[in-house]
mmCIF file of C-alpha atoms in Angstrom:
data_model
loop_
_atom_site.group_PDB
_atom_site.id
_atom_site.type_symbol
_atom_site.label_atom_id
_atom_site.label_comp_id
_atom_site.label_asym_id
_atom_site.label_seq_id
_atom_site.Cartn_x
_atom_site.Cartn_y
_atom_site.Cartn_z
ATOM 1 C CA UNK C 817 120.233 123.484 93.878
ATOM 2 C CA UNK C 818 123.730 124.033 92.357
ATOM 3 C CA UNK C 819 124.325 120.909 89.678
ATOM 4 C CA UNK C 820 127.170 118.130 91.261
ATOM 5 C CA UNK C 821 130.757 119.508 90.043
ATOM 6 C CA UNK C 822 131.804 116.965 87.344
ATOM 7 C CA UNK C 823 134.166 115.043 89.411
ATOM 8 C CA UNK C 824 131.564 113.670 91.807
ATOM 9 C CA UNK C 825 128.562 112.963 88.931
ATOM 10 C CA UNK C 826 128.033 109.486 87.976
ATOM 11 C CA UNK C 827 129.098 108.507 84.142
ATOM 12 C CA UNK C 828 126.711 108.686 81.427
ATOM 13 C CA UNK C 829 126.532 105.377 81.131
ATOM 14 C CA UNK C 830 125.743 104.787 84.743
ATOM 15 C CA UNK C 831 123.272 107.476 84.783
ATOM 16 C CA UNK C 832 120.981 105.736 81.923
ATOM 17 C CA UNK C 833 121.332 102.477 83.949
ATOM 18 C CA UNK C 834 120.353 103.890 87.126
ATOM 19 C CA UNK C 835 117.231 105.608 85.279
ATOM 20 C CA UNK C 836 116.584 102.348 82.927
ATOM 21 C CA UNK C 837 116.560 100.421 86.391
ATOM 22 C CA UNK C 838 114.141 102.493 87.854
ATOM 23 C CA UNK C 839 111.775 102.464 84.999
ATOM 24 C CA UNK C 840 111.948 98.760 84.026
ATOM 25 C CA UNK C 841 110.972 98.140 88.473
ATOM 26 C CA UNK C 842 108.533 100.578 88.451
ATOM 27 C CA UNK C 843 105.486 98.247 88.709
ATOM 28 C CA UNK C 844 102.172 99.989 89.188
ATOM 29 C CA UNK C 845 102.919 103.492 87.989
ATOM 30 C CA UNK C 846 104.012 106.909 89.497
ATOM 31 C CA UNK C 847 103.816 105.238 93.316
ATOM 32 C CA UNK C 848 106.582 102.836 92.940
ATOM 33 C CA UNK C 849 108.607 105.299 90.593
ATOM 34 C CA UNK C 850 108.892 107.916 92.903
ATOM 35 C CA UNK C 851 109.888 105.458 95.797
ATOM 36 C CA UNK C 852 112.903 103.974 93.394
ATOM 37 C CA UNK C 853 113.998 107.981 93.050
ATOM 38 C CA UNK C 854 113.583 108.718 96.225
ATOM 39 C CA UNK C 855 115.631 104.994 97.220
ATOM 40 C CA UNK C 856 118.360 104.988 94.219
ATOM 41 C CA UNK C 857 119.493 108.880 94.359
ATOM 42 C CA UNK C 858 118.769 109.645 97.782
ATOM 43 C CA UNK C 859 119.102 106.440 100.412
ATOM 44 C CA UNK C 860 121.600 105.042 97.633
ATOM 45 C CA UNK C 861 124.119 107.420 96.202
ATOM 46 C CA UNK C 862 123.161 110.566 98.512
ATOM 47 C CA UNK C 863 123.592 112.477 94.867
ATOM 48 C CA UNK C 864 120.483 114.531 96.081
ATOM 49 C CA UNK C 865 118.812 114.987 99.583
ATOM 50 C CA UNK C 866 115.365 114.792 100.686
ATOM 51 C CA UNK C 867 115.078 118.384 100.920
ATOM 52 C CA UNK C 868 115.880 119.110 97.158
ATOM 53 C CA UNK C 869 113.981 116.234 96.394
ATOM 54 C CA UNK C 870 110.852 117.795 97.804
ATOM 55 C CA UNK C 871 111.924 120.894 96.214
ATOM 56 C CA UNK C 872 112.247 119.606 92.832
ATOM 57 C CA UNK C 873 108.896 117.837 93.241
ATOM 58 C CA UNK C 874 107.169 121.282 94.206
ATOM 59 C CA UNK C 875 108.376 122.748 91.139
ATOM 60 C CA UNK C 876 107.071 119.790 89.048
ATOM 61 C CA UNK C 877 104.055 120.437 90.538
ATOM 62 C CA UNK C 878 103.558 123.610 88.197
ATOM 63 C CA UNK C 879 104.692 121.860 84.893
ATOM 64 C CA UNK C 880 102.346 120.766 82.494
ATOM 65 C CA UNK C 881 102.347 116.440 81.749
ATOM 66 C CA UNK C 882 103.895 113.733 83.836
ATOM 67 C CA UNK C 883 105.389 115.140 86.766
ATOM 68 C CA UNK C 884 107.681 112.273 87.134
ATOM 69 C CA UNK C 885 109.478 113.269 83.743
ATOM 70 C CA UNK C 886 110.055 116.532 84.749
ATOM 71 C CA UNK C 887 111.041 115.378 88.224
ATOM 72 C CA UNK C 888 113.868 113.015 86.126
ATOM 73 C CA UNK C 889 114.857 116.416 83.770
ATOM 74 C CA UNK C 890 115.668 118.449 87.306
ATOM 75 C CA UNK C 891 117.370 115.546 88.656
ATOM 76 C CA UNK C 892 119.412 114.321 85.066
ATOM 77 C CA UNK C 893 120.202 118.263 85.039
ATOM 78 C CA UNK C 894 121.630 118.287 88.950
ATOM 79 C CA UNK C 895 123.539 115.324 87.981
ATOM 80 C CA UNK C 896 124.982 115.513 84.414
ATOM 81 C CA UNK C 897 124.175 119.035 82.900
ATOM 82 C CA UNK C 898 121.904 118.980 79.438
ATOM 83 C CA UNK C 899 123.842 115.524 78.820
ATOM 84 C CA UNK C 900 122.197 114.472 81.423
ATOM 85 C CA UNK C 901 118.767 115.804 80.998
ATOM 86 C CA UNK C 902 119.121 113.771 77.717
ATOM 87 C CA UNK C 903 120.467 110.510 79.073
ATOM 88 C CA UNK C 904 117.784 110.503 82.422
ATOM 89 C CA UNK C 905 114.691 110.730 80.445
ATOM 90 C CA UNK C 906 116.125 107.955 77.704
ATOM 91 C CA UNK C 907 117.095 105.788 80.426
ATOM 92 C CA UNK C 908 113.719 106.563 82.013
ATOM 93 C CA UNK C 909 111.507 105.997 79.255
ATOM 94 C CA UNK C 910 113.147 103.940 76.178
ATOM 95 C CA UNK C 911 112.880 100.508 78.081
ATOM 96 C CA UNK C 912 109.538 101.051 79.474
ATOM 97 C CA UNK C 913 108.266 102.442 76.011
ATOM 98 C CA UNK C 914 109.602 99.372 74.176
ATOM 99 C CA UNK C 915 108.078 97.075 76.529
ATOM 100 C CA UNK C 916 104.606 98.950 76.372
ATOM 101 C CA UNK C 917 104.708 98.303 72.755
ATOM 102 C CA UNK C 918 105.405 94.677 72.628
ATOM 103 C CA UNK C 919 102.697 94.046 75.482
ATOM 104 C CA UNK C 920 99.949 95.873 73.728
ATOM 105 C CA UNK C 921 98.452 93.414 71.340
ATOM 106 C CA UNK C 922 99.191 90.885 73.484
ATOM 107 C CA UNK C 923 97.699 92.420 76.817
ATOM 108 C CA UNK C 924 94.322 93.120 74.870
ATOM 109 C CA UNK C 925 93.804 89.676 73.929
ATOM 110 C CA UNK C 926 94.069 88.195 78.119
ATOM 111 C CA UNK C 927 92.999 91.060 79.811
ATOM 112 C CA UNK C 928 89.742 89.678 80.821
ATOM 113 C CA UNK C 929 91.221 86.434 81.670
ATOM 114 C CA UNK C 930 90.070 85.943 84.946
ATOM 115 C CA UNK C 931 93.773 84.947 86.279
ATOM 116 C CA UNK C 932 94.805 88.319 84.947
ATOM 117 C CA UNK C 933 92.172 89.875 86.976
ATOM 118 C CA UNK C 934 92.577 87.827 89.992
ATOM 119 C CA UNK C 935 96.624 89.423 89.695
ATOM 120 C CA UNK C 936 95.259 93.016 89.578
ATOM 121 C CA UNK C 937 93.258 92.235 92.430
ATOM 122 C CA UNK C 938 96.494 91.634 94.635
ATOM 123 C CA UNK C 939 98.628 94.191 93.126
ATOM 124 C CA UNK C 940 96.002 96.955 93.203
ATOM 125 C CA UNK C 941 95.785 97.358 97.042
ATOM 126 C CA UNK C 942 99.408 96.848 97.097
ATOM 127 C CA UNK C 943 100.177 99.761 95.468
ATOM 128 C CA UNK C 944 98.152 101.698 98.264
ATOM 129 C CA UNK C 945 100.581 100.190 100.511
ATOM 130 C CA UNK C 946 103.737 102.056 98.300
ATOM 131 C CA UNK C 947 101.776 104.974 97.592
ATOM 132 C CA UNK C 948 101.768 105.847 101.453
ATOM 133 C CA UNK C 949 105.420 105.122 102.208
ATOM 134 C CA UNK C 950 105.947 107.454 99.548
ATOM 135 C CA UNK C 951 103.604 109.914 101.555
ATOM 136 C CA UNK C 952 105.698 109.190 104.533
ATOM 137 C CA UNK C 953 108.791 109.955 103.071
ATOM 138 C CA UNK C 954 107.595 113.751 101.777
ATOM 139 C CA UNK C 955 106.272 114.167 105.580
ATOM 140 C CA UNK C 956 109.846 112.779 106.953
ATOM 141 C CA UNK C 957 111.290 116.556 106.682
ATOM 142 C CA UNK C 958 108.138 117.993 108.524
ATOM 143 C CA UNK C 959 109.300 116.063 111.712
ATOM 144 C CA UNK C 960 112.634 116.954 111.457
ATOM 145 C CA UNK C 961 111.609 120.923 110.914
ATOM 146 C CA UNK C 962 109.665 120.576 114.433
ATOM 147 C CA UNK C 963 112.678 120.551 116.471
ATOM 148 C CA UNK C 964 113.695 123.851 114.625
ATOM 149 C CA UNK C 965 110.953 125.201 114.456
ATOM 150 C CA UNK C 966 108.667 124.027 117.376
ATOM 151 C CA UNK C 967 105.142 122.632 117.806
ATOM 152 C CA UNK C 968 102.402 125.451 116.501
ATOM 153 C CA UNK C 969 104.161 125.422 112.934
ATOM 154 C CA UNK C 970 104.058 121.681 112.682
ATOM 155 C CA UNK C 971 100.648 121.236 113.816
ATOM 156 C CA UNK C 972 99.687 124.118 111.632
ATOM 157 C CA UNK C 973 101.537 121.952 108.753
ATOM 158 C CA UNK C 974 99.170 119.244 109.787
ATOM 159 C CA UNK C 975 96.200 121.299 109.790
ATOM 160 C CA UNK C 976 97.367 122.378 106.089
ATOM 161 C CA UNK C 977 97.786 118.768 104.750
ATOM 162 C CA UNK C 978 93.936 117.643 106.436
ATOM 163 C CA UNK C 979 92.432 120.597 105.039
ATOM 164 C CA UNK C 980 94.151 119.783 101.313
ATOM 165 C CA UNK C 981 93.204 116.024 101.766
ATOM 166 C CA UNK C 982 89.840 117.353 102.586
ATOM 167 C CA UNK C 983 88.959 119.672 100.202
ATOM 168 C CA UNK C 984 89.997 116.535 97.659
ATOM 169 C CA UNK C 985 88.604 113.899 98.803
ATOM 170 C CA UNK C 986 85.035 115.456 99.819
ATOM 171 C CA UNK C 987 84.570 118.438 97.994
ATOM 172 C CA UNK C 988 85.861 116.539 94.528
ATOM 173 C CA UNK C 989 88.555 119.573 93.676
ATOM 174 C CA UNK C 990 90.627 119.244 90.977
ATOM 175 C CA UNK C 991 94.301 119.258 92.203
ATOM 176 C CA UNK C 992 95.115 122.476 90.324
ATOM 177 C CA UNK C 993 92.680 125.251 92.504
ATOM 178 C CA UNK C 994 93.900 122.621 95.611
ATOM 179 C CA UNK C 995 97.509 123.873 94.990
ATOM 180 C CA UNK C 996 97.044 127.304 94.069
ATOM 181 C CA UNK C 997 95.380 127.728 97.270
ATOM 182 C CA UNK C 998 97.725 126.416 99.368
ATOM 183 C CA UNK C 999 100.321 128.098 97.495
ATOM 184 C CA UNK C 1000 98.472 131.576 98.443
ATOM 185 C CA UNK C 1001 98.187 130.175 102.109
ATOM 186 C CA UNK C 1002 101.731 129.221 102.269
ATOM 187 C CA UNK C 1003 102.460 133.339 101.581
ATOM 188 C CA UNK C 1004 99.687 134.091 104.692
ATOM 189 C CA UNK C 1005 101.089 131.395 107.079
ATOM 190 C CA UNK C 1006 104.742 131.165 106.338
ATOM 191 C CA UNK C 1007 105.819 134.641 105.417
ATOM 192 C CA UNK C 1008 106.306 135.851 108.900
ATOM 193 C CA UNK C 1009 108.155 133.055 109.882
ATOM 194 C CA UNK C 1010 112.249 133.996 110.445
ATOM 195 C CA UNK C 1011 114.206 132.197 107.726
ATOM 196 C CA UNK C 1012 116.839 130.000 108.610
ATOM 197 C CA UNK C 1013 120.268 131.255 107.696
ATOM 198 C CA UNK C 1014 121.131 127.784 105.986
ATOM 199 C CA UNK C 1015 118.193 128.038 103.814
ATOM 200 C CA UNK C 1016 119.423 130.922 101.822
ATOM 201 C CA UNK C 1017 121.102 129.893 99.216
ATOM 202 C CA UNK C 1018 124.511 131.247 98.788
ATOM 203 C CA UNK C 1019 124.118 133.534 96.050
ATOM 204 C CA UNK C 1020 127.140 135.242 94.660
ATOM 205 C CA UNK C 1021 130.217 132.930 94.364
ATOM 206 C CA UNK C 1022 128.268 129.622 93.586
ATOM 207 C CA UNK C 1023 125.934 130.926 91.126
ATOM 208 C CA UNK C 1024 128.133 132.025 87.985
ATOM 209 C CA UNK C 1025 130.081 128.312 88.484
ATOM 210 C CA UNK C 1026 126.624 126.636 88.476
ATOM 211 C CA UNK C 1027 125.679 128.260 85.693
ATOM 212 C CA UNK C 1028 128.750 127.316 83.360
ATOM 213 C CA UNK C 1029 127.911 123.858 84.442
ATOM 214 C CA UNK C 1030 124.417 123.749 83.574
ATOM 215 C CA UNK C 1031 125.530 124.362 80.075
ATOM 216 C CA UNK C 1032 127.768 121.759 79.449
ATOM 217 C CA UNK L 129 91.708 109.338 57.420
ATOM 218 C CA UNK L 130 94.151 110.101 60.377
ATOM 219 C CA UNK L 131 96.641 112.953 60.044
ATOM 220 C CA UNK L 132 99.793 112.875 61.407
ATOM 221 C CA UNK L 133 100.751 116.616 62.362
ATOM 222 C CA UNK L 134 96.961 117.291 63.776
ATOM 223 C CA UNK L 135 97.136 114.053 65.910
ATOM 224 C CA UNK L 136 100.376 114.879 67.320
ATOM 225 C CA UNK L 137 98.977 118.557 68.192
ATOM 226 C CA UNK L 138 96.074 116.734 69.987
ATOM 227 C CA UNK L 139 98.578 114.752 72.202
ATOM 228 C CA UNK L 140 100.481 117.763 72.884
ATOM 229 C CA UNK L 141 97.646 119.624 73.853
ATOM 230 C CA UNK L 142 96.290 116.914 76.273
ATOM 231 C CA UNK L 143 99.581 116.310 77.883
ATOM 232 C CA UNK L 144 100.226 120.350 78.471
ATOM 233 C CA UNK L 145 96.745 120.955 79.987
ATOM 234 C CA UNK L 146 97.060 117.905 82.270
ATOM 235 C CA UNK L 147 99.270 117.173 85.639
ATOM 236 C CA UNK L 148 100.203 113.727 86.097
ATOM 237 C CA UNK L 149 100.108 111.175 84.077
ATOM 238 C CA UNK L 150 96.214 110.789 83.934
ATOM 239 C CA UNK L 151 94.684 113.631 83.251
ATOM 240 C CA UNK L 152 95.089 113.650 79.546
ATOM 241 C CA UNK L 153 92.773 111.215 79.453
ATOM 242 C CA UNK L 154 89.296 113.025 78.852
ATOM 243 C CA UNK L 155 91.021 115.728 76.359
ATOM 244 C CA UNK L 156 91.656 113.034 74.141
ATOM 245 C CA UNK L 157 88.454 111.215 74.404
ATOM 246 C CA UNK L 158 87.318 114.686 72.896
ATOM 247 C CA UNK L 159 89.448 114.758 70.109
ATOM 248 C CA UNK L 160 90.099 111.258 69.214
ATOM 249 C CA UNK L 161 86.892 109.429 69.529
ATOM 250 C CA UNK L 162 85.100 112.726 68.088
ATOM 251 C CA UNK L 163 86.816 111.775 64.983
ATOM 252 C CA UNK L 164 86.719 108.448 65.182
ATOM 253 C CA UNK L 165 90.431 107.900 65.128
ATOM 254 C CA UNK L 166 89.993 105.916 68.045
ATOM 255 C CA UNK L 167 87.613 104.181 69.896
ATOM 256 C CA UNK L 168 86.423 103.798 73.533
ATOM 257 C CA UNK L 169 88.415 100.454 73.810
ATOM 258 C CA UNK L 170 91.538 101.620 72.429
ATOM 259 C CA UNK L 171 91.406 103.811 75.316
ATOM 260 C CA UNK L 172 90.284 100.940 77.996
ATOM 261 C CA UNK L 173 92.890 98.771 76.408
ATOM 262 C CA UNK L 174 95.777 101.166 76.816
ATOM 263 C CA UNK L 175 94.652 102.457 80.469
ATOM 264 C CA UNK L 176 94.517 99.048 81.194
ATOM 265 C CA UNK L 177 98.168 97.863 80.076
ATOM 266 C CA UNK L 178 99.795 100.811 81.469
ATOM 267 C CA UNK L 179 98.502 99.142 85.177
ATOM 268 C CA UNK L 180 100.831 95.873 84.730
ATOM 269 C CA UNK L 181 103.685 97.211 82.632
ATOM 270 C CA UNK L 182 106.615 99.278 84.206
ATOM 271 C CA UNK L 183 106.966 102.914 83.947
ATOM 272 C CA UNK L 184 105.510 105.964 84.802
ATOM 273 C CA UNK L 185 101.088 105.579 84.198
ATOM 274 C CA UNK L 186 101.725 108.501 81.740
ATOM 275 C CA UNK L 187 102.888 105.890 79.439
ATOM 276 C CA UNK L 188 99.684 104.492 78.721
ATOM 277 C CA UNK L 189 99.354 107.344 75.908
ATOM 278 C CA UNK L 190 102.164 105.285 73.906
ATOM 279 C CA UNK L 191 99.677 102.301 73.873
ATOM 280 C CA UNK L 192 97.273 104.619 72.869
ATOM 281 C CA UNK L 193 99.190 105.947 70.121
ATOM 282 C CA UNK L 194 99.900 102.356 68.958
ATOM 283 C CA UNK L 195 96.426 101.001 68.801
ATOM 284 C CA UNK L 196 95.770 104.536 66.223
ATOM 285 C CA UNK L 197 98.674 104.559 64.480
ATOM 286 C CA UNK L 198 101.006 101.458 65.349
ATOM 287 C CA UNK L 199 104.931 102.389 65.710
ATOM 288 C CA UNK L 200 104.784 106.002 64.269
ATOM 289 C CA UNK L 201 101.299 106.871 66.710
ATOM 290 C CA UNK L 202 103.943 105.455 69.800
ATOM 291 C CA UNK L 203 106.704 107.664 68.472
ATOM 292 C CA UNK L 204 104.276 110.853 68.410
ATOM 293 C CA UNK L 205 103.018 109.877 71.854
ATOM 294 C CA UNK L 206 106.520 109.684 73.145
ATOM 295 C CA UNK L 207 107.233 113.036 71.664
ATOM 296 C CA UNK L 208 104.215 114.393 73.461
ATOM 297 C CA UNK L 209 105.247 112.833 76.574
ATOM 298 C CA UNK L 210 108.752 114.620 76.635
ATOM 299 C CA UNK L 211 107.951 118.197 75.355
ATOM 300 C CA UNK L 212 105.985 119.340 77.816
ATOM 301 C CA UNK L 213 107.540 118.491 80.987
ATOM 302 C CA UNK L 214 110.692 120.419 79.658
ATOM 303 C CA UNK L 215 109.015 123.708 80.910
ATOM 304 C CA UNK L 216 109.989 122.692 84.467
ATOM 305 C CA UNK L 217 113.420 124.160 83.253
ATOM 306 C CA UNK L 218 111.877 127.494 82.433
ATOM 307 C CA UNK L 219 110.039 127.054 85.705
ATOM 308 C CA UNK L 220 113.263 126.281 87.680
ATOM 309 C CA UNK L 221 114.821 129.638 85.915
ATOM 310 C CA UNK L 222 112.078 131.966 87.288
ATOM 311 C CA UNK L 223 112.205 130.289 90.258
ATOM 312 C CA UNK L 224 115.955 131.191 90.715
ATOM 313 C CA UNK L 225 115.231 134.554 89.826
ATOM 314 C CA UNK L 226 112.260 135.178 92.359
ATOM 315 C CA UNK L 227 113.885 132.995 95.285
ATOM 316 C CA UNK L 228 114.816 135.630 97.606
ATOM 317 C CA UNK L 229 111.228 136.752 98.661
ATOM 318 C CA UNK L 230 109.981 135.537 101.539
ATOM 319 C CA UNK L 231 106.458 134.807 100.075
ATOM 320 C CA UNK L 232 108.295 132.132 97.383
ATOM 321 C CA UNK L 233 109.224 130.080 100.087
ATOM 322 C CA UNK L 234 105.999 130.567 101.979
ATOM 323 C CA UNK L 235 103.914 129.864 98.863
ATOM 324 C CA UNK L 236 106.485 126.423 97.801
ATOM 325 C CA UNK L 237 106.179 125.325 101.357
ATOM 326 C CA UNK L 238 102.594 125.532 101.300
ATOM 327 C CA UNK L 239 102.241 123.744 97.909
ATOM 328 C CA UNK L 240 104.656 120.832 99.152
ATOM 329 C CA UNK L 241 102.170 120.515 102.421
ATOM 330 C CA UNK L 242 99.202 120.237 99.497
ATOM 331 C CA UNK L 243 101.393 117.922 97.778
ATOM 332 C CA UNK L 244 101.301 115.250 100.778
ATOM 333 C CA UNK L 245 97.720 115.590 100.719
ATOM 334 C CA UNK L 246 97.409 115.056 97.206
ATOM 335 C CA UNK L 247 99.359 111.163 97.421
ATOM 336 C CA UNK L 248 96.887 110.773 100.708
ATOM 337 C CA UNK L 249 94.083 111.296 98.074
ATOM 338 C CA UNK L 250 95.732 108.587 95.692
ATOM 339 C CA UNK L 251 95.832 106.075 98.728
ATOM 340 C CA UNK L 252 92.439 106.955 99.401
ATOM 341 C CA UNK L 253 90.968 106.603 95.820
ATOM 342 C CA UNK L 254 92.374 102.967 95.804
ATOM 343 C CA UNK L 255 90.839 102.004 99.479
ATOM 344 C CA UNK L 256 87.725 103.592 97.814
ATOM 345 C CA UNK L 257 87.052 100.938 94.571
ATOM 346 C CA UNK L 258 84.417 98.477 95.059
ATOM 347 C CA UNK L 259 86.723 95.725 95.040
ATOM 348 C CA UNK L 260 88.539 96.590 98.114
ATOM 349 C CA UNK L 261 87.404 94.548 100.583
ATOM 350 C CA UNK L 262 89.313 92.942 103.838
ATOM 351 C CA UNK L 263 91.493 91.201 101.858
ATOM 352 C CA UNK L 264 92.387 93.698 99.833
ATOM 353 C CA UNK L 265 93.361 95.958 103.619
ATOM 354 C CA UNK L 266 95.967 92.746 104.541
ATOM 355 C CA UNK L 267 97.726 92.810 100.826
ATOM 356 C CA UNK L 268 97.671 96.593 101.430
ATOM 357 C CA UNK L 269 98.801 96.959 105.257
ATOM 358 C CA UNK L 270 101.833 93.874 104.038
ATOM 359 C CA UNK L 271 102.772 95.673 101.330
ATOM 360 C CA UNK L 272 103.298 98.816 103.369
ATOM 361 C CA UNK L 273 104.743 96.977 106.281
ATOM 362 C CA UNK L 274 107.237 94.849 103.598
ATOM 363 C CA UNK L 275 108.344 98.488 102.405
ATOM 364 C CA UNK L 276 109.155 100.099 105.899
ATOM 365 C CA UNK L 277 111.480 97.595 106.228
ATOM 366 C CA UNK L 278 113.486 98.995 103.016
ATOM 367 C CA UNK L 279 115.086 95.655 102.665
ATOM 368 C CA UNK L 280 112.363 94.078 100.229
ATOM 369 C CA UNK L 281 112.546 94.788 96.517
ATOM 370 C CA UNK L 282 109.617 97.051 95.760
ATOM 371 C CA UNK L 283 109.325 94.591 92.708
ATOM 372 C CA UNK L 284 109.679 91.439 95.078
ATOM 373 C CA UNK L 285 106.740 92.981 97.337
ATOM 374 C CA UNK L 286 104.191 93.840 93.839
ATOM 375 C CA UNK L 287 105.273 89.780 92.733
ATOM 376 C CA UNK L 288 104.150 88.918 95.882
ATOM 377 C CA UNK L 289 100.933 90.789 96.119
ATOM 378 C CA UNK L 290 100.100 89.514 92.532
ATOM 379 C CA UNK L 291 100.947 85.832 93.191
ATOM 380 C CA UNK L 292 98.360 86.150 96.791
ATOM 381 C CA UNK L 293 95.723 88.120 94.253
ATOM 382 C CA UNK L 294 95.947 84.946 92.028
ATOM 383 C CA UNK L 295 95.744 82.527 94.979
ATOM 384 C CA UNK L 296 92.935 84.616 96.666
ATOM 385 C CA UNK L 297 90.775 85.735 93.852
ATOM 386 C CA UNK L 298 90.852 83.101 91.249
#
């Protein structure tokens, strides 16, 4: 997970506008924000890989507050060090926050209007469709791993997804105990698995360089 | 009389003990309504606004801050939104230290599977809304298919959904 070398980093302004674009386009909350982050940084510019994104998001699940802000911090650091973090957060939040403040007075007056209610009726189901695509994005690495690991591991993964989903939906468990249980189960199930050589991070030569870059 | 420093502390506390943008609602309701610094309507308005404007859902708390104490309230809310997630840098540091142990990989793999389930649950909770009828299924399916083509901008998809809602539900 080393930061990008200075030469291949996007410029500060570009980073600001990329995040600003994500913030301003992400109608419908977290689902569309995450989709846009995937689309911009993984698919369009290839600044981060899908596996890296998943790794970042796993760390964010432990983090208090808005997960997407934590995700922005990690991606911002990778793309531009400490300055990258600052620029990414400002880019994501300032344009959206400004619009939020401008809308708050206006919206309170019109929100009960039938027209606004009708629009919400259309937008909310579409959000579900968007969220499902985001979920598929997370499942994709599983299918890629199936080729290396074989069907038993793949089925174990699917079973675990199903178990967690049922625990949340049927038994109304809150997210934190489910995440903790999944971590424990993951230790039990996946510890015995042989570690893929490419997954092991190159430790000695890269780490010191990485630390210098992170401090800039 | 609203005091700014305690207000900031309440906002930070709610953000710190939450995961995701909307789970700080309960804590803030207990603290702020209990002190008559905010009304339940302030909460409902703020949350409704966050549904229609761009940006992460968690920015609803900015609207709340504005309704309570104008632009200063919104600025305090912005601080409370940015500070707690910075802990991710500490968590990343810890992860880098303990990474070589196979059980860390196992734990993170388990968590990444649980996250898929949590995302599915978000879809499920939208499908469970009382207003979710057959027309809503068509809208959700249409949005899904348009997304899968990867050619249509998400803003265009949601705009189209808004238009459909306007035509169908009015």
